[in-house]
Short mmCIF file of C-alpha atoms and ligand atoms in Angstrom, two decimals:
data_model
loop_
_atom_site.label_atom_id
_atom_site.label_comp_id
_atom_site.label_asym_id
_atom_site.label_seq_id
_atom_site.Cartn_x
_atom_site.Cartn_y
_atom_site.Cartn_z
CA UNK A 1201 154.03 109.91 92.34
CA UNK A 1202 153.36 110.81 95.98
CA UNK A 1203 155.61 113.51 97.37
CA UNK A 1204 157.50 112.76 100.58
CA UNK A 1205 156.31 114.44 103.77
CA UNK A 1206 158.98 114.09 106.43
CA UNK A 1207 158.27 114.09 110.16
CA UNK A 1208 160.89 113.80 112.89
CA UNK A 1209 159.56 112.66 116.26
CA UNK A 1210 161.86 113.86 119.05
CA UNK A 1211 161.34 112.33 122.47
CA UNK A 1212 163.12 111.31 125.67
CA UNK A 1213 161.43 107.89 125.60
CA UNK A 1214 159.57 105.61 123.21
CA UNK A 1215 158.29 102.09 123.52
CA UNK A 1216 159.77 99.49 122.88
CA UNK A 1217 163.22 101.05 123.36
CA UNK A 1218 162.59 102.70 126.68
CA UNK A 1219 159.40 103.56 128.52
CA UNK A 1220 158.88 105.24 131.85
CA UNK A 1221 155.34 106.60 131.42
CA UNK A 1222 152.65 107.71 128.99
CA UNK A 1223 155.15 109.70 126.90
CA UNK A 1224 156.84 106.42 125.97
CA UNK A 1225 153.50 105.02 124.79
CA UNK A 1226 152.79 108.05 122.62
CA UNK A 1227 156.23 108.37 121.01
CA UNK A 1228 156.30 104.62 120.40
CA UNK A 1229 152.79 104.27 118.98
CA UNK A 1230 152.31 107.50 117.04
CA UNK A 1231 155.01 106.89 114.37
CA UNK A 1232 153.59 103.42 113.68
CA UNK A 1233 150.05 104.76 113.52
CA UNK A 1234 151.05 107.60 111.18
CA UNK A 1235 152.80 105.15 108.87
CA UNK A 1236 149.70 102.95 108.87
CA UNK A 1237 147.38 105.75 107.71
CA UNK A 1238 145.64 104.85 104.46
CA UNK A 1239 146.85 106.62 101.33
CA UNK A 1240 143.50 108.32 100.76
CA UNK A 1241 143.97 110.09 104.11
CA UNK A 1242 147.38 111.38 103.02
CA UNK A 1243 146.35 112.87 99.70
CA UNK A 1244 149.28 113.36 97.36
CA UNK A 1245 151.85 112.74 100.09
CA UNK A 1246 153.81 109.74 101.33
CA UNK A 1247 154.86 109.91 104.97
CA UNK A 1248 158.49 109.45 105.98
CA UNK A 1249 158.39 109.32 109.79
CA UNK A 1250 161.54 108.92 111.86
CA UNK A 1251 162.17 108.93 115.58
CA UNK A 1252 165.15 110.16 117.57
CA UNK A 1253 165.88 109.24 121.18
CA UNK A 1254 168.78 109.60 123.59
CA UNK A 1255 170.78 106.37 123.68
CA UNK A 1256 170.05 105.89 127.40
CA UNK A 1257 172.30 103.45 129.16
CA UNK A 1258 169.20 101.38 129.99
CA UNK A 1259 168.44 100.75 126.29
CA UNK A 1260 169.54 97.23 125.57
CA UNK A 1261 172.04 97.00 122.72
CA UNK A 1262 170.84 93.45 122.06
CA UNK A 1263 167.30 94.66 121.50
CA UNK A 1264 168.04 97.88 119.62
CA UNK A 1265 170.80 96.37 117.41
CA UNK A 1266 172.29 99.82 116.81
CA UNK A 1267 174.50 100.57 113.78
CA UNK A 1268 176.92 103.51 114.09
CA UNK A 1269 175.96 106.21 111.60
CA UNK A 1270 177.84 109.44 112.17
CA UNK A 1271 179.37 111.75 114.75
CA UNK A 1272 178.53 115.42 115.34
CA UNK A 1273 180.26 118.03 117.48
CA UNK A 1274 178.50 120.09 120.12
CA UNK A 1275 180.33 123.22 121.29
CA UNK A 1276 180.52 123.67 125.07
CA UNK A 1277 182.29 126.39 127.05
CA UNK A 1278 185.20 124.07 127.89
CA UNK A 1279 185.59 122.69 124.35
CA UNK A 1280 183.73 120.41 121.99
CA UNK A 1281 181.67 117.38 123.09
CA UNK A 1282 181.07 114.62 120.57
CA UNK A 1283 177.69 113.01 119.97
CA UNK A 1284 177.57 109.61 118.29
CA UNK A 1285 174.48 108.84 116.24
CA UNK A 1286 173.34 105.23 115.79
CA UNK A 1287 170.43 103.85 113.78
CA UNK A 1288 168.12 100.99 114.58
CA UNK A 1289 165.62 99.36 112.25
CA UNK A 1290 163.94 97.16 114.84
CA UNK A 1291 160.59 98.96 114.59
CA UNK A 1292 160.38 98.94 110.80
CA UNK A 1293 161.04 102.69 110.44
CA UNK A 1294 164.29 104.60 111.04
CA UNK A 1295 165.12 105.31 114.66
CA UNK A 1296 168.15 107.37 115.60
CA UNK A 1297 169.82 106.94 118.98
CA UNK A 1298 172.12 109.69 120.20
CA UNK A 1299 174.97 108.94 122.57
CA UNK A 1300 177.62 111.15 124.13
CA UNK A 1301 179.15 111.75 127.53
CA UNK A 1302 176.25 113.82 129.03
CA UNK A 1303 173.86 110.99 128.04
CA UNK A 1304 175.92 107.93 128.97
CA UNK A 1305 176.86 109.51 132.33
CA UNK A 1306 173.27 109.08 133.59
CA UNK A 1307 172.32 105.60 134.74
CA UNK A 1308 168.55 106.22 134.48
CA UNK A 1309 166.23 107.93 131.99
CA UNK A 1310 165.34 110.64 134.51
CA UNK A 1311 167.15 111.27 137.77
CA UNK A 1312 166.74 113.36 140.89
CA UNK A 1313 169.76 115.42 139.84
CA UNK A 1314 168.16 118.29 137.91
CA UNK A 1315 171.49 119.68 136.68
CA UNK A 1316 172.49 116.30 135.27
CA UNK A 1317 169.11 115.86 133.56
CA UNK A 1318 169.18 119.39 132.17
CA UNK A 1319 172.60 118.89 130.63
CA UNK A 1320 171.66 115.47 129.26
CA UNK A 1321 168.60 116.75 127.45
CA UNK A 1322 170.10 120.05 126.30
CA UNK A 1323 172.99 118.10 124.80
CA UNK A 1324 170.50 115.70 123.19
CA UNK A 1325 168.44 118.59 121.79
CA UNK A 1326 171.46 120.25 120.20
CA UNK A 1327 172.74 116.95 118.81
CA UNK A 1328 169.37 116.31 117.10
CA UNK A 1329 169.68 119.59 115.19
CA UNK A 1330 173.25 118.82 114.16
CA UNK A 1331 172.25 115.29 113.17
CA UNK A 1332 169.55 116.27 110.67
CA UNK A 1333 171.96 118.70 109.06
CA UNK A 1334 174.75 116.12 108.88
CA UNK A 1335 172.27 113.65 107.35
CA UNK A 1336 170.96 116.37 105.04
CA UNK A 1337 167.49 115.09 105.94
CA UNK A 1338 165.19 118.08 106.32
CA UNK A 1339 161.92 117.28 108.10
CA UNK A 1340 158.80 119.18 107.10
CA UNK A 1341 157.69 118.88 110.72
CA UNK A 1342 159.88 118.72 113.78
CA UNK A 1343 157.57 117.18 116.38
CA UNK A 1344 159.06 117.49 119.86
CA UNK A 1345 157.63 116.25 123.16
CA UNK A 1346 157.87 117.73 126.67
CA UNK A 1347 160.63 119.80 128.29
CA UNK A 1348 163.42 117.35 127.42
CA UNK A 1349 163.25 118.41 123.78
CA UNK A 1350 162.35 122.06 124.39
CA UNK A 1351 165.79 123.44 123.61
CA UNK A 1352 165.73 121.73 120.21
CA UNK A 1353 162.58 123.68 119.32
CA UNK A 1354 164.01 126.90 120.74
CA UNK A 1355 167.34 126.56 118.92
CA UNK A 1356 165.57 125.56 115.71
CA UNK A 1357 163.67 128.86 115.75
CA UNK A 1358 166.93 130.79 116.27
CA UNK A 1359 168.82 128.90 113.58
CA UNK A 1360 166.10 129.55 111.03
CA UNK A 1361 167.44 133.09 110.82
CA UNK A 1362 171.07 132.03 110.65
CA UNK A 1363 171.23 128.90 108.54
CA UNK A 1364 169.32 128.09 105.35
CA UNK A 1365 169.12 124.41 106.20
CA UNK A 1366 166.72 125.06 109.08
CA UNK A 1367 164.75 127.91 107.51
CA UNK A 1368 161.67 126.02 106.40
CA UNK A 1369 161.36 123.38 109.11
CA UNK A 1370 158.09 123.80 111.05
CA UNK A 1371 157.78 122.78 114.67
CA UNK A 1372 155.05 121.25 116.79
CA UNK A 1373 155.60 120.96 120.54
CA UNK A 1374 153.40 118.53 122.48
CA UNK A 1375 152.80 119.13 126.18
CA UNK A 1376 152.31 115.89 128.09
CA UNK A 1377 153.08 117.29 131.51
CA UNK A 1378 153.10 121.06 131.99
CA UNK A 1379 154.48 121.24 135.56
CA UNK A 1380 157.78 119.66 134.52
CA UNK A 1381 159.65 122.52 132.87
CA UNK A 1382 163.30 121.48 133.04
CA UNK A 1383 164.49 123.10 136.28
CA UNK A 1384 168.27 123.00 136.44
CA UNK A 1385 168.67 124.24 132.88
CA UNK A 1386 169.37 127.84 133.94
CA UNK A 1387 172.96 126.92 134.81
CA UNK A 1388 173.53 124.65 131.81
CA UNK A 1389 172.29 126.96 129.03
CA UNK A 1390 175.23 129.41 129.16
CA UNK A 1391 177.66 126.49 129.08
CA UNK A 1392 176.20 125.54 125.70
CA UNK A 1393 176.07 129.17 124.49
CA UNK A 1394 172.26 129.33 124.55
CA UNK A 1395 170.82 132.76 125.44
CA UNK A 1396 167.60 133.06 127.45
CA UNK A 1397 164.39 133.69 125.58
CA UNK A 1398 163.72 137.32 124.75
CA UNK A 1399 159.96 136.76 124.50
CA UNK A 1400 158.51 139.49 126.72
CA UNK A 1401 155.26 137.54 127.10
CA UNK A 1402 157.02 134.86 129.18
CA UNK A 1403 157.33 135.35 132.95
CA UNK A 1404 160.95 136.15 133.94
CA UNK A 1405 161.49 132.71 135.48
CA UNK A 1406 160.41 130.97 132.27
CA UNK A 1407 162.95 132.64 130.00
CA UNK A 1408 165.66 130.11 130.79
CA UNK A 1409 163.57 126.98 131.29
CA UNK A 1410 163.29 124.56 128.34
CA UNK A 1411 159.52 124.06 128.44
CA UNK A 1412 158.47 127.73 128.42
CA UNK A 1413 161.24 128.48 125.89
CA UNK A 1414 159.76 125.85 123.57
CA UNK A 1415 156.22 127.10 124.18
CA UNK A 1416 157.32 130.49 122.94
CA UNK A 1417 159.38 129.20 119.99
CA UNK A 1418 157.23 126.40 118.50
CA UNK A 1419 154.99 127.14 115.52
CA UNK A 1420 152.14 125.06 116.94
CA UNK A 1421 151.49 123.65 120.39
CA UNK A 1422 149.26 120.85 121.50
CA UNK A 1423 148.27 119.01 124.64
CA UNK A 1424 147.07 115.43 124.78
CA UNK A 1425 143.38 116.20 125.17
CA UNK A 1426 141.12 119.04 124.04
CA UNK A 1427 139.88 119.87 127.55
CA UNK A 1428 143.40 120.05 128.99
CA UNK A 1429 144.35 122.47 126.20
CA UNK A 1430 141.77 124.93 127.51
CA UNK A 1431 142.34 124.15 131.19
CA UNK A 1432 145.99 125.23 130.97
CA UNK A 1433 144.78 128.71 130.08
CA UNK A 1434 143.49 129.06 133.66
CA UNK A 1435 145.38 129.75 136.88
CA UNK A 1436 144.23 126.41 138.35
CA UNK A 1437 146.10 124.38 135.71
CA UNK A 1438 148.45 126.84 133.96
CA UNK A 1439 151.40 126.57 136.38
CA UNK A 1440 152.03 130.31 136.09
CA UNK A 1441 152.13 130.16 132.28
CA UNK A 1442 148.40 130.73 131.77
CA UNK A 1443 148.73 134.37 130.67
CA UNK A 1444 151.44 133.44 128.21
CA UNK A 1445 149.49 130.43 126.94
CA UNK A 1446 146.43 132.59 126.40
CA UNK A 1447 148.53 134.69 124.04
CA UNK A 1448 149.13 131.49 122.05
CA UNK A 1449 145.57 130.17 122.16
CA UNK A 1450 145.05 130.35 118.38
CA UNK A 1451 147.99 127.96 117.80
CA UNK A 1452 147.25 125.63 120.72
CA UNK A 1453 145.42 122.39 119.96
CA UNK A 1454 144.27 119.29 121.84
CA UNK A 1455 144.57 115.75 120.47
CA UNK A 1456 143.68 112.74 122.57
CA UNK A 1457 146.21 109.95 122.92
CA UNK A 1458 145.24 106.58 121.55
CA UNK A 1459 145.55 103.14 123.10
CA UNK A 1460 147.55 100.22 121.84
CA UNK A 1461 144.49 98.12 121.11
CA UNK A 1462 146.57 95.00 120.51
CA UNK A 1463 148.02 95.05 124.01
CA UNK A 1464 144.74 96.13 125.56
CA UNK A 1465 142.26 93.70 124.09
CA UNK A 1466 139.90 91.73 126.34
CA UNK A 1467 139.17 89.35 123.46
CA UNK A 1468 142.80 88.28 123.27
CA UNK A 1469 144.47 89.05 126.60
CA UNK A 1470 146.90 86.36 127.78
CA UNK A 1471 146.79 87.63 131.38
CA UNK A 1472 143.09 87.09 132.05
CA UNK A 1473 141.19 83.90 132.80
CA UNK A 1474 138.11 84.48 130.64
CA UNK A 1475 138.35 86.44 127.42
CA UNK A 1476 135.33 88.35 126.24
CA UNK A 1477 133.95 91.03 123.94
CA UNK A 1478 131.18 93.63 124.15
CA UNK A 1479 128.81 90.80 123.13
CA UNK A 1480 129.27 88.99 126.43
CA UNK A 1481 130.38 91.42 129.17
CA UNK A 1482 128.74 89.13 131.74
CA UNK A 1483 131.72 86.80 131.18
CA UNK A 1484 133.72 89.27 133.26
CA UNK A 1485 132.16 87.70 136.35
CA UNK A 1486 134.58 84.76 136.04
CA UNK A 1487 137.47 87.22 136.04
CA UNK A 1488 136.01 89.05 139.01
CA UNK A 1489 135.79 85.88 141.06
CA UNK A 1490 139.33 84.89 140.05
CA UNK A 1491 140.59 88.31 141.07
CA UNK A 1492 138.83 88.20 144.44
CA UNK A 1493 140.28 84.75 144.96
CA UNK A 1494 143.78 85.94 144.04
CA UNK A 1495 143.47 88.79 146.53
CA UNK A 1496 141.99 86.53 149.23
CA UNK A 1497 138.79 88.55 149.32
CA UNK A 1498 135.41 86.88 149.86
CA UNK A 1499 133.53 85.97 146.67
CA UNK A 1500 131.13 88.86 146.19
CA UNK A 1501 128.98 88.68 143.11
CA UNK A 1502 126.59 91.39 144.27
CA UNK A 1503 129.03 93.73 146.02
CA UNK A 1504 130.64 96.22 143.64
CA UNK A 1505 134.38 95.74 143.22
CA UNK A 1506 136.35 98.97 142.72
CA UNK A 1507 139.79 99.09 141.15
CA UNK A 1508 142.30 101.90 141.25
CA UNK A 1509 145.52 101.72 139.23
CA UNK A 1510 148.08 104.46 139.02
CA UNK A 1511 151.02 106.37 140.37
CA UNK A 1512 150.54 107.26 144.03
CA UNK A 1513 150.98 110.94 143.41
CA UNK A 1514 148.96 113.98 144.50
CA UNK A 1515 147.97 114.43 140.85
CA UNK A 1516 146.06 111.17 140.88
CA UNK A 1517 143.89 112.07 143.92
CA UNK A 1518 144.48 108.74 145.68
CA UNK A 1519 143.86 110.54 148.98
CA UNK A 1520 140.39 111.51 147.74
CA UNK A 1521 139.63 107.87 146.98
CA UNK A 1522 140.79 106.74 150.42
CA UNK A 1523 138.60 109.27 152.20
CA UNK A 1524 135.62 108.59 149.92
CA UNK A 1525 135.78 104.83 150.59
CA UNK A 1526 135.61 105.58 154.31
CA UNK A 1527 132.56 107.77 153.75
CA UNK A 1528 130.62 105.05 151.95
CA UNK A 1529 131.28 102.29 154.44
CA UNK A 1530 127.55 101.45 154.49
CA UNK A 1531 127.85 100.14 150.91
CA UNK A 1532 129.24 96.59 150.91
CA UNK A 1533 132.06 97.56 148.53
CA UNK A 1534 135.25 95.64 147.87
CA UNK A 1535 138.33 97.31 146.40
CA UNK A 1536 141.85 96.79 145.14
CA UNK A 1537 144.36 99.62 144.84
CA UNK A 1538 147.46 98.97 142.70
CA UNK A 1539 150.23 101.51 142.55
CA UNK A 1540 153.28 103.00 144.15
CA UNK A 1541 154.97 106.33 144.60
CA UNK A 1542 154.69 108.87 147.40
CA UNK A 1543 155.48 107.00 150.67
CA UNK A 1544 152.97 109.13 152.60
CA UNK A 1545 150.15 108.15 150.25
CA UNK A 1546 151.29 104.51 150.32
CA UNK A 1547 151.09 104.57 154.13
CA UNK A 1548 147.64 106.16 154.12
CA UNK A 1549 146.47 103.43 151.75
CA UNK A 1550 147.86 100.77 154.09
CA UNK A 1551 146.05 102.44 157.00
CA UNK A 1552 142.77 102.08 155.16
CA UNK A 1553 143.56 98.45 154.42
CA UNK A 1554 144.02 97.88 158.15
CA UNK A 1555 140.64 99.53 158.75
CA UNK A 1556 138.88 97.35 156.16
CA UNK A 1557 140.87 94.09 156.15
CA UNK A 1558 137.93 92.08 154.76
CA UNK A 1559 137.21 94.36 151.86
CA UNK A 1560 140.33 96.15 150.69
CA UNK A 1561 143.67 95.08 149.22
CA UNK A 1562 146.47 97.56 148.61
CA UNK A 1563 149.19 96.28 146.30
CA UNK A 1564 152.22 98.54 146.32
CA UNK A 1565 154.22 97.61 143.26
CA UNK A 1566 154.22 97.86 139.48
CA UNK A 1567 152.43 94.75 138.27
CA UNK A 1568 151.41 94.66 134.62
CA UNK A 1569 149.63 91.30 134.86
CA UNK A 1570 147.59 92.27 137.90
CA UNK A 1571 146.63 95.52 136.18
CA UNK A 1572 145.12 93.52 133.29
CA UNK A 1573 143.27 91.32 135.77
CA UNK A 1574 141.85 94.35 137.56
CA UNK A 1575 140.65 95.97 134.33
CA UNK A 1576 139.03 92.65 133.34
CA UNK A 1577 137.49 91.83 136.72
CA UNK A 1578 136.68 94.99 138.68
CA UNK A 1579 133.25 96.54 138.18
CA UNK A 1580 134.45 100.13 138.35
CA UNK A 1581 137.70 102.06 138.10
CA UNK A 1582 138.19 105.01 140.43
CA UNK A 1583 140.20 107.83 138.85
CA UNK A 1584 139.81 111.00 140.92
CA UNK A 1585 142.71 112.91 139.30
CA UNK A 1586 143.33 116.53 140.31
CA UNK A 1587 144.54 117.11 136.75
CA UNK A 1588 144.82 114.67 133.86
CA UNK A 1589 146.39 115.77 130.56
CA UNK A 1590 144.92 112.67 128.87
CA UNK A 1591 144.93 109.54 131.02
CA UNK A 1592 145.16 106.03 129.67
CA UNK A 1593 143.78 104.05 132.59
CA UNK A 1594 140.19 105.21 132.04
CA UNK A 1595 140.37 104.32 128.34
CA UNK A 1596 141.76 100.88 129.09
CA UNK A 1597 139.09 100.37 131.75
CA UNK A 1598 136.29 101.25 129.32
CA UNK A 1599 137.71 98.93 126.69
CA UNK A 1600 137.49 96.19 129.31
CA UNK A 1601 133.95 97.07 130.43
CA UNK A 1602 135.20 98.35 133.79
CA UNK A 1603 133.17 101.51 134.26
CA UNK A 1604 135.14 104.61 135.28
CA UNK A 1605 134.16 106.89 138.14
CA UNK A 1606 136.39 109.87 137.47
CA UNK A 1607 136.91 113.56 138.00
CA UNK A 1608 135.61 115.74 135.15
CA UNK A 1609 138.99 117.13 134.15
CA UNK A 1610 141.30 117.00 131.12
CA UNK A 1611 141.21 113.82 129.10
CA UNK A 1612 138.82 112.18 131.58
CA UNK A 1613 136.15 114.70 130.67
CA UNK A 1614 136.81 114.15 126.96
CA UNK A 1615 136.61 110.36 127.02
CA UNK A 1616 133.92 109.53 129.58
CA UNK A 1617 130.26 110.27 128.90
CA UNK A 1618 128.17 110.67 132.03
CA UNK A 1619 124.72 111.35 130.62
CA UNK A 1620 121.25 110.17 131.59
CA UNK A 1621 120.72 108.71 128.11
CA UNK A 1622 121.66 105.07 128.64
CA UNK A 1623 122.33 104.55 124.98
CA UNK A 1624 125.40 106.76 125.25
CA UNK A 1625 126.50 106.72 128.89
CA UNK A 1626 129.95 105.22 129.58
CA UNK A 1627 130.80 106.25 133.13
CA UNK A 1628 130.40 108.63 136.07
CA UNK A 1629 132.00 112.03 136.49
CA UNK A 1630 132.26 114.46 139.39
CA UNK A 1631 133.45 118.06 139.45
CA UNK A 1632 135.01 119.13 142.74
CA UNK A 1633 138.28 117.55 143.83
CA UNK A 1634 136.81 116.52 147.19
CA UNK A 1635 136.12 113.14 148.81
CA UNK A 1636 132.48 114.17 149.21
CA UNK A 1637 132.03 114.72 145.48
CA UNK A 1638 133.73 111.41 144.67
CA UNK A 1639 131.65 109.58 147.29
CA UNK A 1640 128.50 111.02 145.76
CA UNK A 1641 129.56 109.85 142.27
CA UNK A 1642 130.34 106.37 143.58
CA UNK A 1643 126.92 106.22 145.22
CA UNK A 1644 125.32 107.10 141.88
CA UNK A 1645 127.38 104.43 140.17
CA UNK A 1646 126.44 101.81 142.76
CA UNK A 1647 122.72 102.55 142.29
CA UNK A 1648 123.20 102.07 138.53
CA UNK A 1649 125.17 98.87 139.15
CA UNK A 1650 122.14 97.38 140.86
CA UNK A 1651 120.32 97.38 137.52
CA UNK A 1652 122.15 94.64 135.56
CA UNK A 1653 120.49 95.39 132.22
CA UNK A 1654 121.38 99.08 132.34
CA UNK A 1655 124.87 98.27 133.56
CA UNK A 1656 125.51 95.91 130.67
CA UNK A 1657 124.33 98.55 128.26
CA UNK A 1658 126.80 101.00 129.76
CA UNK A 1659 129.55 98.40 129.50
CA UNK A 1660 128.82 97.78 125.84
CA UNK A 1661 128.84 101.51 125.11
CA UNK A 1662 132.19 101.84 126.86
CA UNK A 1663 133.74 98.81 125.17
CA UNK A 1664 132.65 99.79 121.68
CA UNK A 1665 134.30 103.21 121.63
CA UNK A 1666 137.20 103.75 119.27
CA UNK A 1667 140.28 104.53 121.36
CA UNK A 1668 142.70 103.38 118.68
CA UNK A 1669 145.74 105.35 117.62
CA UNK A 1670 144.55 105.54 114.02
CA UNK A 1671 142.03 108.24 114.88
CA UNK A 1672 144.58 110.33 116.80
CA UNK A 1673 147.25 109.78 114.12
CA UNK A 1674 144.93 111.24 111.51
CA UNK A 1675 144.40 114.30 113.68
CA UNK A 1676 148.15 114.74 114.06
CA UNK A 1677 148.62 114.39 110.32
CA UNK A 1678 146.00 117.09 109.74
CA UNK A 1679 147.81 119.34 112.20
CA UNK A 1680 151.13 118.75 110.41
CA UNK A 1681 149.48 119.72 107.14
CA UNK A 1682 147.97 122.81 108.76
CA UNK A 1683 151.50 123.91 109.68
CA UNK A 1684 152.24 123.97 105.98
CA UNK A 1685 149.16 125.85 104.81
P1 ADP B 1802 150.20 108.55 133.88
O1 ADP B 1802 150.83 108.46 132.51
O2 ADP B 1802 149.91 109.95 134.35
O3 ADP B 1802 150.94 107.77 134.92
P2 ADP B 1802 147.98 107.16 132.66
O4 ADP B 1802 146.61 106.80 133.15
O5 ADP B 1802 148.06 107.97 131.42
O6 ADP B 1802 148.75 107.87 133.85
O7 ADP B 1802 148.81 105.83 132.39
C1 ADP B 1802 149.16 104.98 133.42
C2 ADP B 1802 149.47 103.62 132.83
O8 ADP B 1802 150.32 102.92 133.75
C3 ADP B 1802 148.24 102.72 132.66
O9 ADP B 1802 148.49 101.85 131.59
C4 ADP B 1802 148.19 101.95 133.98
O10 ADP B 1802 147.53 100.70 133.83
C5 ADP B 1802 149.66 101.75 134.24
N1 ADP B 1802 150.04 101.62 135.66
C6 ADP B 1802 150.14 102.62 136.58
N2 ADP B 1802 150.54 102.12 137.77
C7 ADP B 1802 150.68 100.79 137.61
C8 ADP B 1802 151.07 99.72 138.47
N3 ADP B 1802 151.40 99.93 139.75
N4 ADP B 1802 151.12 98.47 137.96
C9 ADP B 1802 150.79 98.25 136.65
N5 ADP B 1802 150.43 99.21 135.80
C10 ADP B 1802 150.36 100.47 136.25
#
């Protein structure tokens, strides 16, 4: 008989309940992928994976079909606040949704009000700990994600010394976005009777911020790519926590995110005109022409078509792409930029569109369908990120035979192979975060593009890589087991 191995996934968001960004993809896909691992990978264990989320007001009750389960009490300075726990079975494994006044008060998943967000997620974190005790369901691994769940990890480590129930629970804290640490929490923590961290290795300002508190308290840490896990040990990427993180290097791991290969599948994508596989990447030409047509750009079989899809944020280096495109005006490129965010970056993108009205389209909105069409029709994806914990867009692009031209950082460096050996090359990388370096990489890519046989080889290499969640899930499972060695 296999023994149960219990994992609780604790996250602010998870697809299909609620998704704002990549975190929602991971927390939604990873439980499913863990539960789909073959028995021979699990040894003598049977996985029992559950997920807990805040019951955000944006989660549709019709979709989640929540059943009330129990109520727990969270002490606050001015009295006790109740948290209601619901369950949902819509995903085929148990999902708990936690409600309560600090959660229902917020109309969005994240807001601009840092105090409100801090209270919401501190309340959620405490309620999760009370919930597992009330359920008498003791996870082997408490797997928490990003600052929103940091106080759960911190309080877990304190309660281990005070309460037998928590004593043996191990914790893994996954960093998806280091710069977001939970500002605003400093004022909320005393209201919920939570002392600052006493870890002398933390900088003073980190002792009452959820993310650093969790980094100090968790048994194991990981980031969402191997390269990012070493980059955060440097002052360029460490956000002031690099010295502390170096002290934890032996318990800091890197595991790449996977892709939902059902959603992102060029052989069966309802949004694209011509479906294809790595056997016939030339079929993409039909999609390219359809895309150019849709964007009212001239049909341009020979001219390379660049795509860029992402948040218009300094992180993503959109400004580098805009300047680089100007620098390579002698190349007859065409390009489409899809994204939204920082109004200054949006305006700079529109300026470039006015400069190159015959070649460039800037689409400022979130448009899932158009994103599929760009991945399936553009020749190259530009991704000049200043930092990139993992990055999904480059993996999607490769799966669609759209060759990435990307900065050699974080997950981009781990997933894209820029090597002279054509039998393994999948894209183009550049080092410095400058328009010149990007322009140089694009020039290299355009030279390669002019050799159709070599290009197709590169496309096949890119399309045939395994970006599925099953590989990453196995790595997570191994890490969980390592916690118990
Ligand atoms: P991050 O999570 O940092 O925003 P990722 O590359 O990991 O960046 O994931 C971004 C995801 O969001 C990709 O699936 C990308 O296709 C999608 N995306 C970003 N902006 C848009 C947009 N404007 N319209 C459609 N999809 C978008």
